[in-house]
XYZ file of C-alpha atoms in Angstrom:
683
model
C 131.345 121.122 97.298
C 129.861 123.781 95.052
C 132.203 125.524 92.631
C 130.980 129.100 92.759
C 133.569 130.267 90.176
C 132.234 127.822 87.621
C 128.503 127.400 88.267
C 126.794 124.291 87.012
C 125.119 124.628 83.615
C 121.908 122.664 84.061
C 120.827 120.339 81.285
C 117.519 118.807 80.323
C 117.179 115.069 79.796
C 114.961 114.616 76.741
C 114.726 112.078 73.929
C 117.367 109.885 75.542
C 120.114 112.516 75.929
C 121.300 115.327 78.201
C 120.967 118.623 76.364
C 121.838 122.188 77.327
C 119.763 125.141 76.188
C 121.082 127.254 73.345
C 120.041 130.641 74.713
C 121.337 132.959 77.413
C 121.146 131.101 80.715
C 119.575 132.532 83.859
C 121.753 132.470 87.009
C 120.420 130.617 90.051
C 121.729 131.842 93.395
C 122.396 130.218 96.723
C 119.469 131.241 98.938
C 121.663 131.945 101.963
C 124.770 133.537 100.399
C 123.664 134.950 97.060
C 126.481 133.158 95.207
C 125.616 131.754 91.780
C 125.042 128.001 92.066
C 123.869 127.120 88.577
C 122.608 128.460 85.266
C 119.420 127.360 83.555
C 117.988 127.549 80.042
C 115.811 125.316 77.865
C 115.981 127.286 74.607
C 116.124 125.085 71.536
C 114.364 122.014 72.921
C 111.731 120.431 70.689
C 108.855 119.849 73.061
C 106.605 118.153 70.511
C 109.389 115.629 69.941
C 109.877 115.252 73.703
C 106.216 114.388 74.216
C 106.211 111.970 71.291
C 109.318 110.248 72.649
C 107.687 109.800 76.042
C 104.459 108.439 74.570
C 106.388 105.847 72.578
C 108.333 104.832 75.680
C 105.106 104.187 77.566
C 104.720 100.823 75.853
C 107.656 99.455 77.855
C 106.089 100.488 81.152
C 102.666 99.135 80.194
C 104.232 95.803 79.257
C 105.476 95.393 82.818
C 103.217 93.851 85.425
C 102.326 95.911 88.474
C 104.597 94.015 90.858
C 107.516 94.433 88.458
C 106.888 98.178 88.379
C 106.713 98.164 92.177
C 110.005 96.275 92.457
C 111.512 98.816 90.067
C 110.455 101.625 92.436
C 111.839 99.727 95.417
C 115.212 99.196 93.774
C 115.297 102.838 92.702
C 114.419 104.102 96.175
C 117.131 102.002 97.802
C 119.752 103.191 95.321
C 118.785 106.833 95.861
C 118.825 106.467 99.634
C 122.454 105.297 99.367
C 123.291 108.646 97.740
C 121.336 110.924 100.078
C 124.489 112.669 101.359
C 125.112 114.159 97.910
C 121.545 115.440 97.777
C 121.812 116.953 101.250
C 125.033 118.758 100.361
C 123.372 120.492 97.417
C 120.105 121.030 99.317
C 121.851 123.571 101.565
C 121.959 125.976 98.610
C 118.148 126.061 98.614
C 118.225 127.644 102.088
C 117.054 124.448 103.778
C 118.668 123.252 107.001
C 119.659 119.557 107.186
C 116.452 118.887 109.124
C 114.427 120.665 106.420
C 116.295 118.627 103.821
C 115.109 115.398 105.388
C 111.511 116.344 104.625
C 112.429 116.801 100.972
C 115.026 114.083 100.413
C 114.252 111.185 102.744
C 110.570 112.140 102.540
C 110.588 111.904 98.754
C 112.559 108.662 98.577
C 110.410 107.230 101.354
C 107.332 107.926 99.247
C 108.812 105.812 96.428
C 109.460 102.965 98.844
C 106.021 103.243 100.416
C 104.302 102.981 97.039
C 106.501 100.035 96.099
C 105.514 98.206 99.279
C 101.793 99.017 99.206
C 101.484 98.003 95.557
C 102.928 94.557 96.196
C 100.683 94.075 99.224
C 97.441 95.492 97.895
C 97.403 95.083 94.112
C 97.262 92.040 91.847
C 100.267 91.278 89.665
C 98.505 92.326 86.461
C 98.816 95.047 83.820
C 95.466 96.628 84.605
C 93.043 96.724 87.518
C 89.444 95.772 88.049
C 87.407 98.414 89.846
C 84.433 97.428 91.961
C 82.268 94.355 91.709
C 80.825 92.571 88.685
C 77.452 94.036 87.778
C 74.967 91.386 86.523
C 72.951 92.784 83.622
C 70.721 89.779 82.966
C 68.744 87.314 85.059
C 70.426 84.265 83.517
C 74.025 85.551 84.033
C 74.609 85.674 80.273
C 75.402 89.416 80.182
C 77.431 91.260 82.809
C 79.696 94.279 83.269
C 82.959 95.073 85.028
C 84.794 98.381 85.415
C 88.502 98.269 84.667
C 91.371 100.747 85.025
C 94.003 100.798 82.287
C 97.017 103.115 81.814
C 96.535 106.182 79.659
C 98.650 106.185 76.469
C 100.146 109.636 76.958
C 102.681 111.367 79.197
C 102.308 112.855 82.678
C 103.694 116.409 82.612
C 104.605 117.490 86.150
C 105.151 121.226 86.655
C 106.509 121.508 90.177
C 107.137 124.162 92.836
C 110.458 125.443 94.169
C 110.017 124.480 97.813
C 110.383 120.689 97.505
C 112.583 119.968 94.461
C 112.876 116.250 95.317
C 109.734 115.278 97.244
C 107.600 117.322 94.847
C 108.908 115.242 91.950
C 108.939 111.787 93.567
C 105.476 112.011 95.159
C 104.046 112.393 91.658
C 106.419 110.001 89.896
C 105.680 107.079 92.229
C 101.982 106.681 91.330
C 102.356 107.600 87.649
C 105.189 105.094 87.025
C 103.314 102.463 89.014
C 100.254 103.106 86.841
C 102.365 102.483 83.735
C 102.638 106.057 82.460
C 105.887 107.902 81.556
C 106.591 111.410 82.851
C 108.169 114.723 81.942
C 109.261 116.689 85.019
C 109.565 120.463 84.892
C 110.971 121.717 88.222
C 110.702 125.341 89.317
C 113.856 127.062 88.108
C 115.056 128.474 91.444
C 115.884 125.039 92.921
C 116.062 122.989 89.711
C 119.732 122.138 90.328
C 118.697 119.715 93.086
C 116.055 118.072 90.903
C 118.560 117.775 88.069
C 121.063 116.021 90.328
C 118.496 113.471 91.417
C 117.297 112.815 87.871
C 120.918 112.262 86.819
C 121.295 109.693 89.563
C 118.000 108.037 88.573
C 119.011 107.770 84.908
C 122.445 106.422 85.884
C 120.854 103.488 87.720
C 119.413 102.156 84.459
C 116.436 100.871 86.435
C 113.756 102.794 84.505
C 112.835 101.944 80.928
C 114.367 104.578 78.671
C 111.985 107.460 78.059
C 109.840 106.810 81.118
C 111.401 109.856 82.806
C 112.404 113.078 81.064
C 113.467 116.390 82.604
C 113.068 119.967 81.393
C 115.294 122.529 83.131
C 114.012 125.971 82.188
C 110.846 127.219 80.541
C 108.335 124.821 78.979
C 108.005 126.837 75.773
C 105.225 125.443 73.620
C 105.074 122.073 75.401
C 101.442 122.475 76.472
C 100.437 123.268 72.887
C 101.076 119.608 72.080
C 99.251 117.799 74.907
C 96.372 115.477 74.038
C 93.461 113.861 75.797
C 95.711 110.929 76.733
C 98.201 113.147 78.572
C 97.997 114.384 82.168
C 99.243 117.755 83.417
C 99.867 118.358 87.116
C 100.805 121.687 88.622
C 102.020 122.762 92.057
C 102.421 126.470 92.674
C 100.462 129.698 92.837
C 96.752 129.733 92.115
C 97.259 132.501 89.575
C 99.721 130.498 87.486
C 97.671 127.346 87.892
C 94.503 128.995 86.617
C 96.411 130.319 83.625
C 97.706 126.829 82.786
C 94.304 125.229 83.354
C 92.856 127.629 80.768
C 95.421 126.688 78.097
C 93.574 126.110 74.792
C 95.065 122.638 74.255
C 94.143 121.526 77.774
C 90.593 122.794 77.355
C 90.223 121.647 73.758
C 91.477 118.115 74.420
C 89.949 117.759 77.890
C 93.450 116.975 79.129
C 93.415 115.907 82.749
C 94.737 118.750 84.882
C 95.474 118.475 88.600
C 96.425 121.540 90.598
C 97.724 122.029 94.109
C 97.802 125.762 94.796
C 97.631 128.410 97.526
C 96.326 127.199 100.844
C 95.581 129.276 103.929
C 95.795 126.315 106.286
C 94.427 126.794 109.782
C 95.272 125.401 113.196
C 92.474 125.589 115.756
C 92.819 125.481 119.532
C 89.739 123.892 121.141
C 87.940 125.754 123.931
C 88.800 122.924 126.339
C 92.554 123.328 125.701
C 93.411 125.874 128.378
C 96.972 126.980 129.088
C 97.452 124.267 131.743
C 96.479 121.411 129.396
C 98.736 119.138 127.336
C 96.775 120.127 124.226
C 97.744 123.784 124.670
C 101.443 122.889 124.767
C 101.075 120.601 121.747
C 99.273 123.377 119.862
C 102.037 125.910 120.555
C 104.719 123.422 119.503
C 102.882 122.644 116.269
C 102.386 126.294 115.320
C 106.053 127.099 115.940
C 107.194 124.080 113.947
C 104.953 124.850 110.982
C 105.864 128.546 110.914
C 109.605 127.847 110.936
C 110.133 124.521 109.104
C 111.503 125.215 105.597
C 111.263 128.899 106.617
C 107.498 128.574 106.287
C 107.769 127.544 102.620
C 105.462 124.542 102.834
C 102.147 124.243 101.067
C 100.782 122.723 104.281
C 102.253 125.324 106.666
C 99.960 126.956 109.235
C 98.934 130.431 108.027
C 95.951 131.107 110.295
C 96.018 130.372 114.029
C 92.420 130.237 115.284
C 92.121 130.482 119.076
C 89.464 131.003 121.765
C 89.316 134.708 122.583
C 89.782 133.862 126.238
C 93.122 132.230 125.422
C 94.483 135.001 123.159
C 96.895 136.501 125.698
C 98.221 133.097 126.778
C 98.774 132.014 123.167
C 100.552 135.248 122.283
C 102.870 134.972 125.261
C 103.715 131.345 124.573
C 104.411 131.942 120.882
C 106.515 135.021 121.647
C 108.718 132.958 123.948
C 109.140 130.054 121.519
C 109.652 132.100 118.352
C 112.059 134.412 120.172
C 114.380 131.441 120.623
C 114.500 130.619 116.886
C 117.961 131.346 115.498
C 118.025 132.364 111.825
C 121.203 131.891 109.810
C 123.230 129.839 107.374
C 121.639 126.407 106.903
C 124.975 124.587 107.362
C 125.496 126.167 110.791
C 124.581 123.578 113.479
C 123.131 126.326 115.699
C 120.684 127.525 113.024
C 117.038 126.659 113.646
C 115.642 128.324 110.512
C 117.386 128.858 107.193
C 116.657 131.205 104.311
C 113.807 131.675 101.895
C 114.456 130.324 98.406
C 115.517 133.658 96.905
C 115.650 137.400 97.459
C 112.691 137.760 95.111
C 110.757 135.335 97.296
C 111.591 137.429 100.373
C 110.200 140.525 98.683
C 107.035 138.610 97.758
C 106.601 137.645 101.404
C 107.169 141.209 102.574
C 104.498 142.468 100.176
C 102.102 139.815 101.465
C 102.818 140.816 105.078
C 102.054 144.440 104.187
C 98.687 143.355 102.763
C 97.920 141.359 105.912
C 98.995 144.285 108.106
C 96.240 146.409 106.549
C 93.785 144.368 108.645
C 95.969 142.899 111.374
C 98.599 144.106 113.823
C 102.153 142.795 113.667
C 102.766 141.491 117.187
C 106.050 139.657 116.667
C 108.961 140.239 114.293
C 109.881 143.008 111.880
C 109.864 142.010 108.207
C 112.051 144.971 107.278
C 114.749 144.296 109.879
C 116.421 140.900 109.655
C 118.415 139.522 112.586
C 120.725 136.577 111.857
C 123.196 134.596 113.947
C 125.320 133.762 110.884
C 125.326 134.943 107.296
C 124.687 138.260 105.584
C 121.083 139.483 106.073
C 121.207 141.391 102.798
C 122.949 138.875 100.530
C 120.924 135.939 101.872
C 117.132 135.653 101.676
C 116.689 135.594 105.443
C 113.515 136.646 107.238
C 112.668 136.287 110.902
C 109.309 134.809 111.910
C 106.390 137.239 111.855
C 103.124 136.966 113.795
C 100.069 139.134 113.249
C 96.882 139.485 115.290
C 93.444 140.243 113.814
C 91.039 141.049 116.631
C 87.895 140.918 114.444
C 88.687 138.215 111.884
C 85.065 137.731 110.790
C 85.082 141.294 109.424
C 88.419 140.979 107.620
C 89.181 139.832 104.094
C 92.917 139.966 103.351
C 93.817 137.551 106.147
C 91.589 134.968 104.436
C 92.801 135.769 100.907
C 96.530 136.551 101.029
C 99.134 133.854 101.585
C 102.548 134.982 102.795
C 104.612 131.981 101.672
C 107.178 132.247 104.438
C 107.508 132.202 108.249
C 104.297 134.154 108.789
C 101.019 133.402 110.587
C 98.022 135.403 111.771
C 96.270 134.845 115.104
C 92.483 135.022 114.960
C 90.260 134.785 118.068
C 86.853 133.124 117.892
C 83.871 133.698 120.162
C 82.164 130.300 119.829
C 82.991 126.899 118.347
C 80.833 127.359 115.257
C 82.739 130.545 114.492
C 86.051 128.654 114.650
C 85.004 126.347 111.809
C 83.502 129.279 109.937
C 86.804 131.172 110.117
C 88.660 128.163 108.713
C 86.131 127.928 105.870
C 86.757 131.577 104.943
C 90.036 130.359 103.462
C 87.880 129.099 100.563
C 89.429 125.646 100.532
C 92.666 124.386 102.045
C 94.991 121.409 101.966
C 94.877 120.810 105.707
C 93.639 122.131 109.003
C 94.375 120.835 112.450
C 92.452 120.890 115.708
C 93.924 120.498 119.185
C 91.349 119.260 121.663
C 90.770 116.435 124.123
C 86.973 116.736 124.010
C 85.094 114.285 121.727
C 82.159 116.658 121.221
C 84.500 119.461 120.141
C 86.281 117.093 117.745
C 82.994 115.994 116.189
C 81.551 119.480 115.738
C 84.700 121.095 114.363
C 85.777 118.276 112.058
C 82.330 118.079 110.460
C 82.516 121.829 109.908
C 86.026 121.651 108.425
C 85.793 118.560 106.228
C 83.915 120.041 103.225
C 86.614 122.713 102.866
C 89.738 120.605 103.390
C 91.614 117.689 101.925
C 92.923 116.576 105.312
C 92.094 117.315 108.950
C 94.431 116.332 111.800
C 93.231 116.086 115.393
C 95.966 116.474 117.997
C 95.729 115.551 121.658
C 97.666 113.961 124.511
C 96.858 110.399 123.368
C 98.589 110.760 120.007
C 101.313 113.219 121.015
C 104.166 110.721 120.642
C 102.931 109.027 117.479
C 101.341 111.894 115.523
C 102.940 112.760 112.182
C 101.842 116.371 112.639
C 99.841 119.021 110.840
C 102.191 119.646 107.946
C 103.226 116.177 106.761
C 101.498 114.815 103.652
C 101.638 111.023 103.816
C 101.757 108.633 100.847
C 98.703 106.714 102.023
C 96.532 109.820 102.566
C 95.108 112.193 99.971
C 97.018 115.422 99.434
C 94.995 118.213 97.864
C 92.052 120.389 98.663
C 88.970 122.076 97.223
C 88.540 125.650 96.072
C 91.566 127.903 96.228
C 93.757 124.898 97.124
C 93.339 123.820 93.513
C 90.544 121.271 93.575
C 93.062 118.502 92.918
C 94.136 115.346 94.680
C 97.458 113.518 94.852
C 98.806 110.517 96.755
C 96.115 108.723 98.774
C 97.716 105.296 98.472
C 96.790 103.230 95.455
C 93.998 105.625 94.497
C 96.788 108.018 93.463
C 97.415 105.755 90.460
C 93.900 106.315 89.181
C 94.716 109.855 87.987
C 96.892 108.239 85.318
C 94.444 105.513 84.306
C 91.155 105.385 82.434
C 88.118 103.807 84.066
C 86.109 101.875 81.479
C 82.910 99.855 81.856
C 83.251 96.564 79.952
C 80.002 94.788 79.060
C 79.637 91.336 77.589
C 79.220 87.631 78.124
C 80.956 86.418 81.311
C 83.268 84.150 79.288
C 84.626 87.135 77.384
C 84.762 89.415 80.429
C 86.854 86.774 82.193
C 89.263 86.735 79.252
C 89.631 90.531 79.415
C 89.987 90.880 83.180
C 91.804 87.653 84.010
C 89.198 87.004 86.716
C 86.500 84.321 86.695
C 82.908 85.433 87.226
C 79.619 83.646 87.517
C 78.483 82.476 84.101
C 81.992 82.085 82.680
C 83.391 78.720 81.625
C 84.452 76.322 84.364
C 86.359 73.010 84.342
C 85.932 70.234 86.888
C 88.734 67.660 86.514
C 91.542 67.211 89.042
C 90.854 68.651 92.481
C 92.107 72.243 92.093
C 93.941 72.081 95.442
C 96.273 69.539 93.788
C 97.392 72.085 91.176
C 100.355 74.437 91.518
C 100.262 77.897 89.960
C 102.016 76.423 86.940
C 98.959 74.269 86.237
C 96.081 76.120 87.874
C 93.791 78.196 85.638
C 90.908 80.527 86.403
C 87.687 78.555 86.051
C 89.133 75.368 87.563
C 86.259 74.131 89.693
C 85.220 71.603 92.317
C 81.602 70.615 92.954
C 81.372 68.669 96.210
C 79.078 66.018 97.565
C 76.150 67.098 99.774
C 76.132 66.996 103.571
C 72.988 67.003 105.680
C 72.797 69.437 108.584
C 71.303 67.839 111.698
C 69.986 69.196 114.966
C 72.822 67.318 116.663
C 75.310 69.255 114.499
C 73.825 72.561 115.600
C 73.815 71.654 119.292
C 77.359 70.251 119.158
C 78.641 73.399 117.434
C 76.891 75.574 120.042
C 78.372 73.624 122.910
C 81.844 73.434 121.364
C 82.094 77.149 120.463
C 79.946 78.681 123.187
C 77.664 80.352 120.618
C 74.281 79.598 122.187
C 72.359 82.447 120.559
C 68.631 81.779 120.999
C 67.928 81.255 117.277
C 70.140 78.164 117.365
C 68.887 76.727 120.672
C 65.239 77.700 121.294
C 62.594 76.613 118.781
C 59.848 78.921 120.044
C 62.126 81.945 120.240
C 63.485 81.234 116.783
C 59.976 81.014 115.301
C 59.124 84.353 116.904
C 61.954 85.918 114.920
C 60.497 87.309 111.640
C 63.451 85.952 109.647
C 63.318 82.297 110.776
C 60.868 79.366 110.655
C 62.558 77.584 113.550
C 66.010 76.774 114.896
C 68.747 77.574 112.398
C 72.338 76.517 111.837
C 75.127 78.894 112.805
C 76.584 80.839 109.917
C 80.092 79.803 110.899
C 78.979 76.183 111.132
C 78.043 76.484 107.447
C 81.460 77.951 106.597
C 83.237 75.266 108.636
C 81.294 72.419 107.074
C 81.858 73.932 103.625
C 85.613 73.812 104.244
C 85.273 70.206 105.253
C 83.583 69.495 101.925
C 86.064 71.248 99.608
C 89.440 70.900 101.349
C 91.825 68.254 99.985
C 93.762 67.232 103.120
C 96.987 65.814 101.692
C 100.214 67.838 101.553
C 100.235 69.747 98.279
C 100.681 73.106 96.562
C 98.097 74.913 98.718
C 100.276 76.290 101.502
C 97.886 78.298 103.675
C 94.478 79.924 103.951
C 94.987 83.588 104.832
C 91.443 84.905 104.908
C 87.873 85.144 103.725
C 86.443 88.150 101.881
C 82.902 89.335 101.227
C 81.126 86.700 103.332
C 77.350 86.913 103.032
C 74.663 84.563 104.375
C 71.692 84.683 102.025
C 69.112 82.266 103.448
C 68.699 80.317 106.730
C 69.753 76.675 106.998
C 67.498 74.346 109.000
C 68.021 70.824 110.337
C 67.512 68.411 107.444
C 68.880 70.749 104.750
C 71.593 69.203 102.565
C 74.461 71.521 101.612
C 77.053 71.348 98.848
C 79.844 73.631 97.667
C 80.901 74.973 94.285
C 84.516 76.159 94.589
C 85.987 77.948 91.559
C 89.424 79.454 90.957
C 88.550 83.129 90.581
C 91.839 85.001 90.497
C 95.516 83.996 90.344
C 98.116 86.479 91.533
C 101.662 85.113 91.246
C 104.144 87.219 93.175
C 107.115 88.617 91.310
C 109.193 87.659 94.355
C 109.052 84.322 96.140
C 107.931 80.819 95.227
C 104.219 81.295 95.750
C 101.262 83.423 94.789
C 97.793 84.289 96.051
C 94.732 82.529 94.702
C 91.195 83.776 95.278
C 88.460 81.112 95.141
C 84.781 81.828 94.543
C 82.828 79.765 97.072
C 79.085 79.177 96.748
C 77.304 77.077 99.377
C 73.896 75.860 98.200
C 71.030 73.653 99.303
C 70.079 70.553 97.365
C 67.464 72.511 95.392
C 70.121 75.020 94.244
C 69.163 77.851 96.601
C 72.359 79.686 97.529
C 73.001 79.800 101.259
C 76.341 81.627 101.442
C 78.763 83.415 99.124
C 82.361 84.355 99.888
C 85.911 84.384 98.572
C 88.476 82.015 100.054
C 92.051 83.364 99.992
C 94.971 80.942 99.789
C 98.702 80.938 99.174
C 99.709 78.428 96.506
C 103.160 77.231 95.438
C 104.317 78.159 91.939
C 105.454 74.580 91.365
C 104.810 71.240 93.105
C 106.680 69.258 94.209
C 108.719 72.286 95.258
């Protein structure tokens, strides 16, 4: 329970210790009651020292392999999930209902766990990453190049917004810690007490290397004066503040990476096929109501502009009136409350001013921003606001409705006269995080999405087929990019493993293959190879990249081709009809099946006895380079290309470079064979 008589004095966690500011603290009030919850101040902190401390701590993260970092995130996420009740109890003070809190709390912790899982599935257990394919730079394979991604040597400074004090922190921390970069988190002051609680719990686990996470509660002072070209600054908040930070002399002078997620006038479009008797119409209404009211409209992905066919305007208005009229506004801990409070009284006044600007071009058709109706709570002491809908009959002639974001439970209806105009209206937002389209017509989906995509980071299509499984308009997902062009900030977060790349440097490495292999830990053509014991007889403890097998040759006969065709049912004419095959411009006669070549290659390189190779789980990058005719003799060069021992379990993945060639050396097929290999053998 909160002790309102003795509000919490928030502390910053910097340089290995919890420290309170030395100045006059600012009171932070409960969004729904107005009672003081906490006090905040960062006066007296040495931000140059804080940055230096974080940079020094980065060495511990970089020393860890990727799977170890991923397991660290998994353990952390599980520990935090065990304590979610404490986070939910404090989350009520932000004005969020328990359902709203799930988006922030379980959503944030779930992002940690998702990154932990994807990293172990998709990434090698190394300290850096290769990016793309090897680029040969010489005809004799003596000089090649490979792009790599390595962690930056600075600190990620995350300046976050008030609306998601937990998710907003964890969705950035997950990829930056996984990349091997420490972080300093600066939460928005209004809801910093919830961020501080979670950081305390994180530090108490002891799971993170000391210094890999620091917290600043209060102003950032001169922190940005001390950033370098190895640091990263991310910002979530208003475009005005973001542009000011982006123009900071140190950020410009050092070319410090800066990622911004800012204002976004997200749109939801009703397709012309979605009439009032269609499932898509009902789904559209449900989505608009949910996005207007969830978190009291304080979501960066919330629907601000509702773009509808003019013929459906009356039906949409009536349906939204009925649904929004049933939304109860009140104290977030009241089970009957459907929508809680805005984050603060100041935030409510900001929203009212924005509504007034919108009302200069649009008519308020639902709600009264000056008269608040609540089922529980004090409408003056709490930052309550009922949902507000506006209607702009000529949206193509308006400006404010495409420029002003009311960051609360507010949306503007805009009718369109043709489908091209619908996409054009969405584009007038000058760049958004997300737009959604509700349609069941493929041609509508194609036309609108192609019109929306250049102006949006994400587009969701809703229809009856995905109604039960859709994650909805407003949910950023760890595996999808979150960000948008133009006024949305021009930044990008999340997006699965690509989210790590913001905290890593891409470098082109050129050199002799032998030296490139030493740098990347991956064998490439032209590097040293060893042919001694059959490599399938070696466990991970003994196997090394460059271990190689060169097989005997096998002649391909016409009988082989016909038997394979009869056995598999693949009787394509080029394998069975000499005249038809010769008429094909690519062949000189009947040719062997590509999969016959792969099958015979396996027969040449596989060592059949029980041993450390446990399973073949796939083939990557298979290419057939030249036809194989009856009488050709084929052999295989199989080379250990990449070894990826798992941090968990008794096995690892091994990637083998497989080259199938004719007797004269002409390469017939290239591919990677993927196997699971025991760490030791006998086990």
